[in-house]
Coordinates of C-alpha atoms and ligand atoms in Angstrom, one line a residue:
M1 CA 189.4 -181.3 -53.6
T2 CA 187.5 -179.2 -55.8
F3 CA 188.1 -180.4 -59.4
E4 CA 187.8 -176.9 -60.7
K5 CA 191.1 -176.6 -62.3
T6 CA 191.8 -178.1 -65.6
R7 CA 195.1 -179.4 -66.9
T8 CA 195.4 -180.0 -70.6
I9 CA 197.8 -182.8 -72.2
T10 CA 198.6 -182.9 -75.8
T11 CA 200.3 -186.1 -77.1
D12 CA 200.6 -188.4 -80.1
L13 CA 199.0 -191.3 -78.7
L14 CA 196.6 -191.5 -75.8
I15 CA 196.3 -194.9 -74.1
I16 CA 193.3 -195.2 -71.5
G17 CA 194.0 -198.1 -69.2
G18 CA 197.3 -199.4 -68.1
G19 CA 196.8 -203.2 -67.9
A20 CA 198.1 -206.0 -69.8
A21 CA 197.1 -204.3 -73.3
G22 CA 197.8 -200.7 -72.2
C23 CA 201.2 -201.2 -71.0
M24 CA 202.4 -203.4 -73.9
A25 CA 200.9 -201.0 -76.4
A26 CA 202.8 -197.9 -74.8
I27 CA 206.0 -200.1 -74.6
M28 CA 205.8 -201.0 -78.1
A29 CA 205.1 -197.6 -79.5
K30 CA 208.0 -196.0 -77.7
R31 CA 210.3 -198.9 -78.9
R32 CA 209.4 -198.5 -82.5
E33 CA 209.0 -194.7 -82.6
P34 CA 210.9 -193.2 -79.7
K35 CA 209.9 -189.7 -81.2
M36 CA 206.4 -190.2 -80.6
S37 CA 205.0 -188.9 -77.5
V38 CA 203.0 -191.4 -75.6
T39 CA 200.6 -190.5 -72.6
L40 CA 198.9 -193.4 -70.4
L41 CA 196.0 -192.5 -68.1
E42 CA 195.5 -195.2 -65.5
K43 CA 192.7 -195.4 -63.0
A44 CA 194.6 -197.0 -60.4
H45 CA 198.2 -197.5 -60.2
L46 CA 200.3 -199.0 -62.9
S47 CA 202.3 -201.1 -60.7
R48 CA 199.2 -203.2 -59.4
S49 CA 196.2 -202.8 -61.5
G50 CA 193.6 -204.6 -63.5
C51 CA 193.5 -208.4 -64.2
L52 CA 197.1 -208.7 -63.4
A53 CA 197.4 -207.1 -60.0
M54 CA 197.6 -210.2 -58.1
G55 CA 199.8 -211.9 -60.7
L56 CA 199.1 -214.9 -62.9
N57 CA 200.7 -218.6 -63.0
A58 CA 200.1 -219.7 -66.6
V59 CA 200.2 -218.1 -69.9
N60 CA 196.9 -219.6 -71.3
A61 CA 197.4 -218.9 -74.9
H62 CA 200.8 -220.4 -75.9
L63 CA 201.0 -223.0 -78.6
T64 CA 203.2 -225.8 -77.3
E65 CA 202.1 -227.9 -80.3
G66 CA 199.7 -226.9 -83.5
T67 CA 199.4 -224.2 -85.6
P68 CA 197.8 -221.0 -85.4
Q69 CA 195.0 -222.4 -87.7
D70 CA 194.7 -225.2 -85.0
Y71 CA 194.3 -222.6 -82.3
L72 CA 191.3 -220.8 -84.5
D73 CA 189.8 -224.3 -84.9
Y74 CA 189.9 -224.9 -81.1
V75 CA 188.5 -221.5 -80.4
R76 CA 185.7 -222.1 -82.8
R77 CA 184.7 -225.1 -81.6
D78 CA 184.8 -224.1 -78.0
N79 CA 182.6 -221.2 -79.0
Y80 CA 180.0 -222.9 -80.8
G81 CA 180.9 -221.8 -84.2
I82 CA 180.7 -218.1 -83.7
V83 CA 184.1 -216.1 -83.8
R84 CA 185.7 -213.5 -85.9
D85 CA 188.0 -216.0 -87.6
D86 CA 190.2 -213.2 -89.0
L87 CA 190.8 -211.5 -85.4
V88 CA 191.8 -215.1 -83.8
L89 CA 193.9 -216.4 -86.5
S90 CA 195.9 -212.9 -86.3
I91 CA 196.3 -213.6 -82.5
G92 CA 197.3 -217.0 -83.0
E93 CA 200.2 -216.0 -85.5
R94 CA 201.7 -213.9 -82.9
L95 CA 201.0 -215.8 -79.5
N96 CA 204.5 -217.5 -79.1
R97 CA 206.5 -214.1 -79.9
M98 CA 204.4 -212.5 -77.1
T99 CA 205.5 -215.2 -74.5
A100 CA 208.9 -214.3 -75.5
L101 CA 208.4 -210.8 -74.5
L102 CA 207.4 -212.0 -71.1
E103 CA 210.7 -213.6 -70.5
E104 CA 212.4 -210.5 -71.9
L105 CA 210.6 -208.6 -69.3
G106 CA 212.0 -210.9 -66.6
V107 CA 209.0 -212.7 -65.7
P108 CA 210.4 -216.5 -65.1
L109 CA 208.8 -219.0 -67.1
P110 CA 210.2 -222.3 -65.7
R111 CA 211.6 -224.9 -68.3
D112 CA 212.0 -228.7 -68.2
G113 CA 215.5 -230.8 -68.7
Q114 CA 215.3 -230.2 -72.3
G115 CA 215.0 -226.6 -71.9
N116 CA 211.1 -226.6 -73.0
Y117 CA 208.5 -224.6 -71.1
I118 CA 206.6 -226.7 -68.9
A119 CA 203.1 -227.5 -70.7
R120 CA 199.8 -227.6 -68.9
S121 CA 198.2 -228.4 -72.1
K122 CA 198.5 -227.9 -75.9
R123 CA 197.8 -224.3 -75.4
S124 CA 199.0 -223.4 -71.8
I125 CA 202.3 -223.1 -70.2
V126 CA 203.4 -222.6 -66.3
M127 CA 204.4 -219.1 -65.5
Q128 CA 205.7 -217.8 -62.1
G129 CA 203.8 -214.4 -62.5
E130 CA 203.5 -212.8 -59.0
H131 CA 205.8 -209.9 -60.2
L132 CA 204.2 -209.6 -63.9
K133 CA 202.5 -206.3 -63.3
P134 CA 205.3 -204.4 -61.6
L135 CA 207.7 -205.6 -64.2
L136 CA 205.5 -204.4 -67.0
A137 CA 205.1 -201.0 -65.2
R138 CA 208.7 -200.7 -64.9
A139 CA 209.3 -201.1 -68.6
V140 CA 206.8 -198.7 -69.3
L141 CA 208.6 -196.1 -67.5
A142 CA 211.8 -197.1 -68.8
A143 CA 210.5 -196.5 -72.3
G144 CA 209.8 -193.1 -71.6
V145 CA 205.9 -193.1 -71.6
H146 CA 204.1 -190.3 -69.6
V147 CA 201.9 -191.9 -67.2
E148 CA 199.1 -190.1 -65.1
N149 CA 198.2 -192.6 -62.3
R150 CA 194.8 -192.1 -60.2
T151 CA 193.5 -190.9 -63.5
P152 CA 190.1 -192.5 -64.7
A153 CA 188.8 -191.2 -68.0
Y154 CA 185.1 -191.2 -68.4
R155 CA 184.4 -189.2 -71.9
L156 CA 185.8 -189.6 -75.2
L157 CA 186.3 -186.3 -77.1
Q158 CA 185.4 -185.7 -80.9
T159 CA 185.9 -183.5 -83.6
D160 CA 182.9 -182.3 -85.7
D161 CA 183.4 -185.0 -88.2
G162 CA 183.4 -187.6 -85.6
R163 CA 187.1 -188.4 -85.1
V164 CA 188.0 -189.5 -81.5
C165 CA 190.8 -186.5 -80.6
G166 CA 191.3 -187.2 -76.9
A167 CA 189.4 -187.8 -73.4
A168 CA 188.5 -186.2 -70.3
G169 CA 188.7 -187.5 -66.8
F170 CA 190.2 -186.5 -63.5
N171 CA 193.3 -186.9 -61.2
L172 CA 192.1 -188.6 -57.7
R173 CA 195.2 -187.3 -56.0
T174 CA 195.6 -183.6 -57.3
G175 CA 192.0 -182.8 -57.7
E176 CA 192.3 -181.6 -61.3
M177 CA 190.2 -182.4 -64.2
I178 CA 192.5 -183.8 -66.9
V179 CA 191.8 -183.3 -70.7
A180 CA 194.1 -185.2 -73.3
H181 CA 194.4 -184.2 -76.8
A182 CA 195.7 -186.7 -79.2
R183 CA 196.3 -187.8 -82.6
A184 CA 195.3 -191.4 -81.9
V185 CA 193.3 -193.0 -78.8
L186 CA 193.6 -196.6 -77.9
I187 CA 191.2 -197.8 -75.1
A188 CA 192.5 -200.7 -73.1
T189 CA 190.4 -200.6 -69.9
G190 CA 189.4 -204.4 -69.9
G191 CA 186.0 -205.7 -69.5
A192 CA 183.2 -204.9 -66.9
S193 CA 182.6 -206.6 -63.4
G194 CA 180.1 -205.5 -60.7
I195 CA 177.1 -205.7 -63.3
Y196 CA 175.7 -209.0 -61.5
R197 CA 175.4 -209.4 -57.7
P198 CA 179.0 -210.6 -56.5
S199 CA 178.8 -214.1 -55.0
N200 CA 180.7 -212.8 -52.1
P201 CA 178.5 -210.5 -49.8
G202 CA 179.0 -207.6 -47.7
L203 CA 182.6 -206.5 -47.0
A204 CA 183.9 -209.6 -49.3
R205 CA 181.9 -208.2 -52.2
T206 CA 185.1 -207.1 -54.0
K207 CA 186.5 -210.5 -53.9
T208 CA 185.2 -211.3 -57.4
W209 CA 187.0 -213.2 -60.2
Y210 CA 187.4 -210.1 -62.6
C211 CA 189.1 -207.2 -61.2
P212 CA 186.2 -205.2 -59.2
Y213 CA 187.4 -202.0 -60.4
N214 CA 187.3 -202.8 -64.2
A215 CA 183.7 -201.3 -64.5
G216 CA 183.8 -201.2 -68.3
S217 CA 184.2 -197.6 -68.7
G218 CA 185.8 -197.9 -71.9
L219 CA 182.9 -199.9 -73.3
A220 CA 180.7 -197.2 -72.1
M221 CA 182.8 -194.4 -73.5
G222 CA 182.7 -195.9 -76.8
L223 CA 179.0 -196.4 -76.6
R224 CA 178.3 -192.8 -75.7
A225 CA 180.5 -191.6 -78.6
G226 CA 178.7 -194.2 -81.3
A227 CA 180.8 -197.2 -81.5
E228 CA 179.3 -200.5 -82.6
M229 CA 179.7 -203.3 -80.2
T230 CA 179.3 -206.9 -80.5
S231 CA 178.3 -210.2 -78.6
F232 CA 177.3 -208.8 -75.3
E233 CA 175.2 -211.6 -74.7
M234 CA 178.0 -214.1 -74.5
R235 CA 178.6 -213.3 -71.0
F236 CA 181.9 -214.9 -69.5
V237 CA 181.3 -217.0 -66.4
A238 CA 184.3 -218.3 -64.6
L239 CA 184.3 -221.9 -62.8
R240 CA 186.3 -221.3 -59.8
T241 CA 187.0 -222.4 -56.1
K242 CA 184.3 -221.3 -53.8
D243 CA 184.7 -218.1 -51.6
V244 CA 188.4 -217.4 -52.6
I245 CA 187.6 -217.7 -56.3
A246 CA 190.8 -218.9 -57.2
P247 CA 191.5 -220.6 -60.8
T248 CA 190.3 -224.5 -61.1
G249 CA 192.6 -224.6 -64.1
T250 CA 195.5 -224.6 -61.8
L251 CA 194.0 -228.0 -60.3
V252 CA 192.3 -229.5 -63.4
L253 CA 195.2 -228.7 -66.1
G254 CA 198.1 -227.8 -63.8
A255 CA 197.8 -230.7 -61.2
R256 CA 195.7 -232.9 -63.3
M257 CA 193.0 -233.6 -60.8
P258 CA 189.7 -234.9 -61.6
Q259 CA 186.3 -232.8 -60.8
C260 CA 183.8 -234.8 -58.7
N261 CA 180.2 -234.4 -57.5
A262 CA 179.3 -234.4 -53.6
R263 CA 179.2 -238.1 -53.5
G264 CA 182.7 -238.7 -55.4
V265 CA 181.2 -239.3 -59.0
R266 CA 183.5 -237.8 -61.6
Y267 CA 181.0 -236.2 -63.5
V268 CA 183.3 -234.6 -66.1
R269 CA 185.1 -237.7 -67.0
Q270 CA 181.5 -239.4 -67.1
K271 CA 180.2 -236.9 -69.5
E272 CA 183.4 -236.9 -71.6
Q273 CA 183.1 -240.8 -72.0
M274 CA 179.7 -240.6 -72.8
L275 CA 180.3 -238.0 -75.4
G276 CA 183.2 -239.2 -77.0
R277 CA 185.2 -235.9 -76.6
S278 CA 186.3 -233.3 -74.2
L279 CA 184.1 -230.7 -72.7
T280 CA 183.6 -227.1 -73.9
T281 CA 184.4 -224.7 -71.3
C282 CA 180.8 -223.8 -71.1
E283 CA 180.2 -227.5 -70.8
R284 CA 182.3 -227.9 -67.8
L285 CA 180.2 -225.2 -66.0
Q286 CA 176.9 -226.2 -67.3
F287 CA 177.4 -230.0 -65.8
T288 CA 178.6 -228.5 -62.7
I289 CA 175.4 -226.6 -62.5
D290 CA 173.5 -229.7 -63.5
E291 CA 174.8 -231.6 -60.5
H292 CA 173.5 -228.8 -57.8
R293 CA 170.0 -229.0 -59.7
R294 CA 170.2 -232.6 -59.3
G295 CA 170.9 -232.7 -55.5
T296 CA 174.2 -234.1 -56.0
G297 CA 176.0 -230.9 -55.4
P298 CA 178.2 -229.1 -54.5
C299 CA 180.9 -230.1 -56.8
Y300 CA 184.6 -230.3 -55.9
V301 CA 188.1 -231.0 -57.4
D302 CA 189.5 -234.2 -55.9
V303 CA 192.9 -233.4 -54.8
S304 CA 193.2 -236.7 -52.7
G305 CA 195.7 -238.0 -55.4
L306 CA 198.5 -235.6 -54.7
S307 CA 201.5 -236.5 -52.8
A308 CA 202.9 -234.4 -50.2
D309 CA 205.3 -232.8 -52.7
E310 CA 202.7 -232.2 -55.3
Y311 CA 200.5 -230.5 -52.8
R312 CA 203.4 -228.1 -51.7
D313 CA 203.8 -227.5 -55.5
L314 CA 200.2 -226.6 -55.8
V315 CA 200.3 -224.1 -53.0
E316 CA 203.4 -222.5 -54.6
S317 CA 201.8 -222.3 -57.9
Y318 CA 198.7 -220.6 -56.5
L319 CA 201.0 -218.0 -54.6
N320 CA 201.9 -216.6 -57.9
M321 CA 198.2 -215.5 -58.6
S322 CA 195.9 -216.4 -55.8
P323 CA 197.3 -216.1 -52.3
S324 CA 194.2 -216.3 -50.4
I325 CA 193.7 -220.1 -51.5
A326 CA 197.3 -220.9 -50.5
L327 CA 196.4 -219.4 -47.0
D328 CA 193.2 -222.0 -47.0
L329 CA 195.2 -224.8 -48.4
M330 CA 198.0 -224.4 -45.5
Q331 CA 195.3 -223.7 -42.8
D332 CA 196.4 -227.1 -41.2
A333 CA 199.6 -228.0 -42.8
G334 CA 199.4 -231.6 -41.3
Q335 CA 196.3 -232.3 -42.7
P336 CA 196.0 -231.5 -46.4
K337 CA 192.8 -231.0 -47.9
T338 CA 191.2 -233.8 -50.0
R339 CA 188.6 -231.8 -51.9
I340 CA 188.5 -228.2 -52.8
E341 CA 184.6 -226.9 -53.8
I342 CA 183.9 -225.2 -56.9
C343 CA 181.3 -223.0 -58.2
G344 CA 180.4 -220.7 -61.1
S345 CA 181.0 -216.8 -60.6
E346 CA 178.7 -214.3 -61.2
P347 CA 178.6 -213.2 -65.0
Y348 CA 180.9 -210.7 -66.6
V349 CA 181.2 -208.8 -69.9
N350 CA 184.5 -209.7 -71.2
G351 CA 186.3 -209.9 -74.5
G352 CA 189.5 -211.8 -73.2
H353 CA 187.9 -215.0 -72.2
G354 CA 184.4 -214.3 -73.6
M355 CA 183.9 -212.2 -77.0
A356 CA 181.9 -209.2 -75.6
G357 CA 183.4 -205.6 -76.8
F358 CA 184.1 -203.0 -79.5
W359 CA 183.5 -204.4 -82.9
I360 CA 186.8 -204.0 -84.5
D361 CA 188.6 -204.5 -88.1
A362 CA 191.9 -206.5 -88.4
Q363 CA 194.0 -203.5 -87.4
R364 CA 192.0 -203.0 -84.0
R365 CA 190.2 -199.9 -85.3
T366 CA 186.8 -199.5 -83.9
T367 CA 184.0 -198.0 -86.0
L368 CA 184.9 -194.5 -84.9
P369 CA 187.7 -193.0 -86.6
G370 CA 190.5 -192.3 -84.9
L371 CA 189.8 -195.1 -82.1
Y372 CA 191.7 -198.4 -81.7
V373 CA 191.1 -201.1 -78.8
A374 CA 193.1 -204.0 -77.5
G375 CA 192.7 -206.6 -74.8
D376 CA 189.3 -207.6 -73.0
V377 CA 187.6 -204.5 -74.2
A378 CA 187.9 -205.5 -77.9
G379 CA 185.3 -208.2 -78.9
G380 CA 185.0 -211.1 -81.5
A381 CA 188.0 -212.8 -80.4
P382 CA 187.5 -215.0 -77.1
K383 CA 190.3 -217.0 -75.4
K384 CA 193.0 -214.5 -76.2
Y385 CA 194.3 -214.0 -72.4
L386 CA 197.4 -212.3 -71.5
T387 CA 199.5 -213.0 -74.7
G388 CA 196.5 -212.3 -77.0
C389 CA 196.0 -209.1 -75.3
F390 CA 199.9 -208.4 -75.9
A391 CA 199.2 -209.2 -79.4
E392 CA 196.3 -207.0 -80.1
A393 CA 198.3 -204.2 -78.5
E394 CA 201.1 -204.8 -81.0
M395 CA 198.7 -204.8 -83.9
A396 CA 197.1 -201.5 -83.0
V397 CA 200.4 -199.8 -82.4
E398 CA 201.6 -201.0 -85.7
H399 CA 198.8 -199.5 -87.6
I400 CA 198.9 -196.2 -85.6
I401 CA 202.4 -195.6 -86.4
G402 CA 201.7 -196.3 -90.0
S403 CA 198.8 -193.8 -90.1
L404 CA 199.5 -191.0 -87.7
N405 CA 198.3 -188.0 -89.8
A406 CA 195.8 -186.2 -87.7
E407 CA 196.6 -183.1 -85.7
A408 CA 196.0 -183.0 -81.7
G409 CA 193.4 -180.9 -80.8
C410 CA 189.5 -180.8 -79.9
A411 CA 186.9 -178.2 -79.9
S412 CA 186.5 -176.3 -76.7
A413 CA 182.8 -176.6 -76.5
E414 CA 182.8 -180.1 -76.6
T415 CA 185.6 -180.3 -73.9
E416 CA 183.7 -178.3 -71.6
A417 CA 180.5 -180.1 -71.9
A418 CA 182.3 -183.4 -71.2
L419 CA 183.8 -181.8 -68.2
R420 CA 180.5 -180.6 -67.1
E421 CA 179.2 -184.1 -67.4
I422 CA 181.9 -185.7 -65.4
R423 CA 181.9 -183.0 -62.7
A424 CA 177.9 -183.2 -62.2
P425 CA 177.8 -185.4 -59.3
L426 CA 179.6 -183.2 -57.2
N427 CA 176.8 -180.7 -57.5
A428 CA 174.6 -183.2 -55.8
A429 CA 176.6 -184.4 -52.7
E430 CA 173.4 -184.9 -50.9
G431 CA 172.0 -186.9 -53.6
L432 CA 171.7 -190.9 -53.9
A433 CA 174.6 -192.7 -52.6
F434 CA 176.3 -194.9 -55.6
Q435 CA 175.9 -198.2 -53.2
E436 CA 172.1 -197.7 -53.4
V437 CA 172.1 -197.5 -57.2
E438 CA 174.5 -200.4 -57.4
A439 CA 172.6 -202.7 -55.3
R440 CA 169.5 -201.9 -57.3
L441 CA 171.3 -202.7 -60.5
Q442 CA 172.8 -205.8 -59.4
K443 CA 169.5 -207.1 -58.3
I444 CA 167.9 -206.5 -61.5
M445 CA 170.4 -207.9 -63.3
E446 CA 170.6 -211.0 -60.8
E447 CA 167.0 -211.9 -60.9
Y448 CA 165.9 -211.0 -64.3
A449 CA 168.7 -211.3 -66.5
G450 CA 170.2 -214.7 -65.5
G451 CA 172.6 -214.4 -62.3
S452 CA 174.4 -217.2 -60.7
T453 CA 171.4 -217.8 -58.2
Q454 CA 169.2 -218.3 -61.3
N455 CA 171.5 -220.9 -62.7
Y456 CA 172.4 -218.2 -65.3
E457 CA 169.0 -218.8 -67.1
T458 CA 166.6 -216.2 -68.3
S459 CA 163.7 -215.7 -70.6
R460 CA 161.9 -213.1 -72.6
D461 CA 159.3 -211.9 -70.0
K462 CA 162.2 -211.7 -67.3
L463 CA 164.5 -209.7 -70.0
L464 CA 161.7 -207.3 -70.5
L465 CA 161.2 -206.6 -66.9
A466 CA 164.9 -206.1 -66.7
R467 CA 164.6 -203.6 -69.5
R468 CA 161.8 -201.6 -67.8
Y469 CA 163.3 -201.5 -64.4
L470 CA 166.7 -200.6 -65.9
G471 CA 165.0 -197.8 -67.6
V472 CA 163.5 -196.5 -64.3
L473 CA 166.9 -197.0 -62.6
D474 CA 168.9 -195.1 -64.9
G475 CA 166.3 -192.0 -64.6
H476 CA 167.1 -192.3 -60.8
A477 CA 170.6 -192.8 -60.9
A478 CA 171.1 -189.1 -62.3
Q479 CA 170.3 -187.9 -58.6
A480 CA 173.6 -189.8 -57.4
G481 CA 175.9 -187.4 -55.8
A482 CA 179.6 -187.3 -54.9
G483 CA 181.2 -185.7 -52.0
D484 CA 184.9 -186.3 -53.1
G485 CA 186.9 -187.8 -56.0
H486 CA 186.6 -191.4 -54.9
G487 CA 182.8 -190.8 -54.8
L488 CA 182.9 -189.3 -58.1
M489 CA 184.8 -192.2 -59.6
R490 CA 182.4 -194.8 -58.1
V491 CA 179.3 -192.9 -59.4
H492 CA 180.6 -192.7 -63.0
D493 CA 181.6 -196.6 -62.5
T494 CA 178.0 -197.0 -61.7
F495 CA 176.5 -194.9 -64.4
D496 CA 178.8 -197.0 -66.8
R497 CA 177.6 -200.2 -65.6
I498 CA 174.0 -199.4 -66.0
L499 CA 174.6 -198.4 -69.6
L500 CA 176.2 -201.8 -70.2
A501 CA 173.4 -203.5 -68.4
R502 CA 171.0 -201.9 -70.6
V503 CA 173.1 -203.1 -73.8
L504 CA 173.5 -206.5 -72.4
V505 CA 169.9 -207.0 -71.7
E506 CA 169.0 -206.0 -75.4
H507 CA 171.7 -208.7 -76.6
L508 CA 170.0 -211.3 -74.4
L509 CA 166.7 -210.4 -75.9
A510 CA 167.9 -210.5 -79.5
R511 CA 169.4 -214.0 -79.4
R512 CA 166.4 -216.2 -79.6
E513 CA 168.3 -219.5 -78.8
T514 CA 170.5 -220.9 -76.4
R515 CA 173.9 -220.9 -77.9
W516 CA 176.7 -220.8 -74.9
P517 CA 174.9 -222.8 -72.1
C518 CA 175.2 -220.6 -68.7
Y519 CA 177.0 -217.9 -70.6
Q520 CA 173.7 -217.4 -72.6
T521 CA 170.8 -219.6 -71.8
R522 CA 167.3 -218.8 -72.7
L523 CA 164.6 -221.0 -71.3
D524 CA 161.9 -219.9 -73.7
F525 CA 164.3 -220.9 -76.4
P526 CA 166.5 -223.7 -75.1
L527 CA 168.0 -225.1 -78.5
R528 CA 170.8 -223.8 -80.7
N529 CA 169.2 -222.3 -83.9
D530 CA 172.4 -222.1 -86.4
F531 CA 169.7 -221.5 -89.2
E532 CA 168.4 -218.0 -87.7
Y533 CA 171.2 -217.1 -85.2
G534 CA 174.6 -218.3 -86.8
L535 CA 175.6 -214.6 -86.7
F536 CA 177.0 -212.0 -84.4
V537 CA 174.5 -209.5 -82.3
N538 CA 175.8 -206.1 -82.4
S539 CA 174.6 -203.0 -81.4
T540 CA 175.1 -199.1 -81.0
W541 CA 173.9 -196.6 -78.5
R542 CA 172.0 -193.7 -80.0
D543 CA 169.7 -190.7 -78.2
G544 CA 169.3 -192.8 -75.1
A545 CA 168.3 -196.0 -77.0
V546 CA 170.0 -199.4 -77.8
R547 CA 169.6 -200.3 -81.5
V548 CA 170.6 -204.2 -82.0
F549 CA 171.2 -205.8 -85.1
G550 CA 173.0 -208.9 -86.8
R551 CA 176.2 -209.3 -88.5
N552 CA 177.1 -212.3 -90.9
L553 CA 179.7 -214.5 -89.8
D554 CA 181.9 -213.9 -92.7
P555 CA 183.7 -210.9 -94.4
P556 CA 182.5 -208.3 -95.2
Y557 CA 180.1 -209.1 -92.3
G558 CA 177.0 -207.5 -93.8
P559 CA 174.3 -206.2 -91.5
V560 CA 171.1 -208.7 -90.9
H561 CA 167.9 -207.2 -89.5
L562 CA 166.7 -209.2 -86.5
E563 CA 163.1 -210.0 -86.2
G564 CA 160.7 -209.4 -83.6
I565 CA 162.8 -208.7 -80.5
L566 CA 160.1 -206.4 -79.1
Ligands
FAD1 C1 191.5 -213.4 -62.2 C2 192.4 -213.4 -63.5 C3 193.1 -214.4 -63.9 C4 193.6 -214.6 -64.9 N1 194.5 -215.6 -65.2 C5 195.2 -215.6 -66.3 C6 196.2 -216.5 -66.6 O1 196.8 -217.2 -65.7 N2 196.8 -216.5 -67.7 C7 196.6 -215.8 -68.8 O2 197.2 -215.8 -70.0 N3 195.5 -214.7 -68.6 C8 194.9 -214.7 -67.4 N4 193.8 -213.9 -67.3 C9 193.2 -213.0 -68.5 C10 194.5 -211.8 -68.7 O3 194.8 -211.3 -67.4 C11 193.6 -210.8 -69.3 O4 193.1 -211.1 -70.5 C12 194.5 -209.2 -69.4 O5 194.8 -208.9 -68.2 C13 193.4 -208.2 -69.8 O6 194.1 -207.3 -70.4 P1 193.6 -205.7 -70.4 O7 194.7 -204.8 -70.6 O8 192.6 -205.9 -71.2 O9 192.8 -205.5 -68.9 P2 193.6 -205.4 -67.5 O10 194.8 -205.6 -67.7 O11 192.6 -205.5 -66.4 O12 193.8 -203.7 -67.5 C14 192.9 -202.7 -67.5 C15 193.3 -201.4 -66.9 O13 192.5 -200.4 -67.4 C16 192.4 -199.7 -66.1 N5 191.2 -198.8 -66.3 C17 190.0 -199.2 -66.2 N6 189.1 -198.3 -66.2 C18 189.6 -197.2 -66.5 C19 189.6 -195.7 -66.8 N7 188.0 -195.3 -66.7 N8 190.4 -195.0 -67.2 C20 191.8 -195.4 -67.0 N9 192.1 -196.4 -66.5 C21 191.1 -197.3 -66.3 C22 192.5 -200.6 -64.9 O14 192.6 -200.0 -63.7 C23 193.6 -201.5 -65.4 O15 194.8 -201.0 -65.0 C24 193.2 -213.8 -66.0 C25 192.1 -212.8 -65.9 C26 191.7 -212.7 -64.5 C27 190.7 -211.6 -64.3

């Protein structure tokens, strides 16, 4: 494949990324404005891509009781006081309507004898979501959306006055460069995995919690175009079953089984009794790491209390989203497991569980005119999960439809420059292999920026080394080469991950306190400091450098100068 030919698409709305948020945005746009042309660029294949590829077994954000305000109060408390209240509340107000859309798509949501959804907690219900992604994909096609599968985008296109007017990428199957001109652009490419070394090595290295092919390219595209980002330092680390990386919520919330240390002590319950309240999501991880540190790890979920029927229900529930643990649990059907080992994943940059992503307004507009975002790529609103991604897609689409006044079209010089940059690694086929660059990136981040083997802890001096080594790596990475379309994609994914790592390190340096244990732990500033750091840490990327600054917690979120980062 030569990637010499270019195909140009002109559309009203361009959506980049066909996962939860991108698919729902496409469906909603066509349902509300059937005459509007909608084009969706998807890196993989719509029917099984992104976080939903394996399926899900719970709607993690559905209010079984309480109000949207209660949801905001919970998210703010769990997030140690820093969230965008306006964004979280706007999500809370739409959550349950989004659940109804899931049923409308044909996703089974089991109900009890009274006809109510089966609650796992005040904010979570059971879903049999193995088929969720194919059902979403089918609805997108039925709505009349133009879909380009196997087409990753890597550059945004802008008019002279800075409006985002399209994107450029390539089609892995046809070998064409793709240029899409649009009147509005919505990025929904999810968060980023692969910045830190995966906890599974060798051939199992793609067995990660977050989708291994979500490289954070939407975030990188935005940064290159000048968009403002928020809260990268609030990394997300998932507490999961060891090796197969299946969700522990299925055991702890779904089957109501306790966490215990290697000696059988129920350390979570103990801490909760001691503190007189339930633990935050960070604390569940932090206290698990503490057990290891104390020599009483590894930790487990104790499933010895399950009856044979309950054990079978557990396996079935995992079949909806994590079949590999189902195999593990059924290895010896006559001898059910009594304990399942758990551990922390590597850290991710993610705005769906955490709150790292684009800085946006209530309409999901970024700081770049013409550019909207939704889902895990959008910052400021953690714990939005699947239904929150849908809600953001709806809000973005509502605003796009109400304000579509620009003409589609981008300057040809800028388009040519973007295509040249994307093709460049093909001219260096004998250059560095992306694996070499990726391994170096992950080693730097693991050892100096708080990877899992460092108990997620870091400090100023380590971060300064990370900054220096990443700068050197960025220079060398320019020599990375690609021999085919797949290689080209992987090289660009690696470039994007390096850019995100550089921004992440500056955010970690800027927050001189420990706010979210394990997600963001500074050994040199071990305490929370509300007085100086009760603020958002935001950044932009300009002329090859990261500019970091604070923003107030309350509207209008005025900028705050951050002292002495170095
Ligand atoms: C393992 C796992 C389990 C989860 N379980 C639950 C659960 O049980 N309940 C719940 O409510 N939530 C759950 N979540 C959260 C929920 O799945 C995510 O919040 C949601 O899917 C994020 O949607 P998104 O559209 O932002 O990203 P995704 O759904 O990941 O979609 C991103 C899409 O963008 C595409 N893409 C990436 N880069 C490019 C590019 N450069 N060009 C074009 N396309 C690109 C990807 O291929 C993908 O299709 C889970 C998440 C994970 C990772």
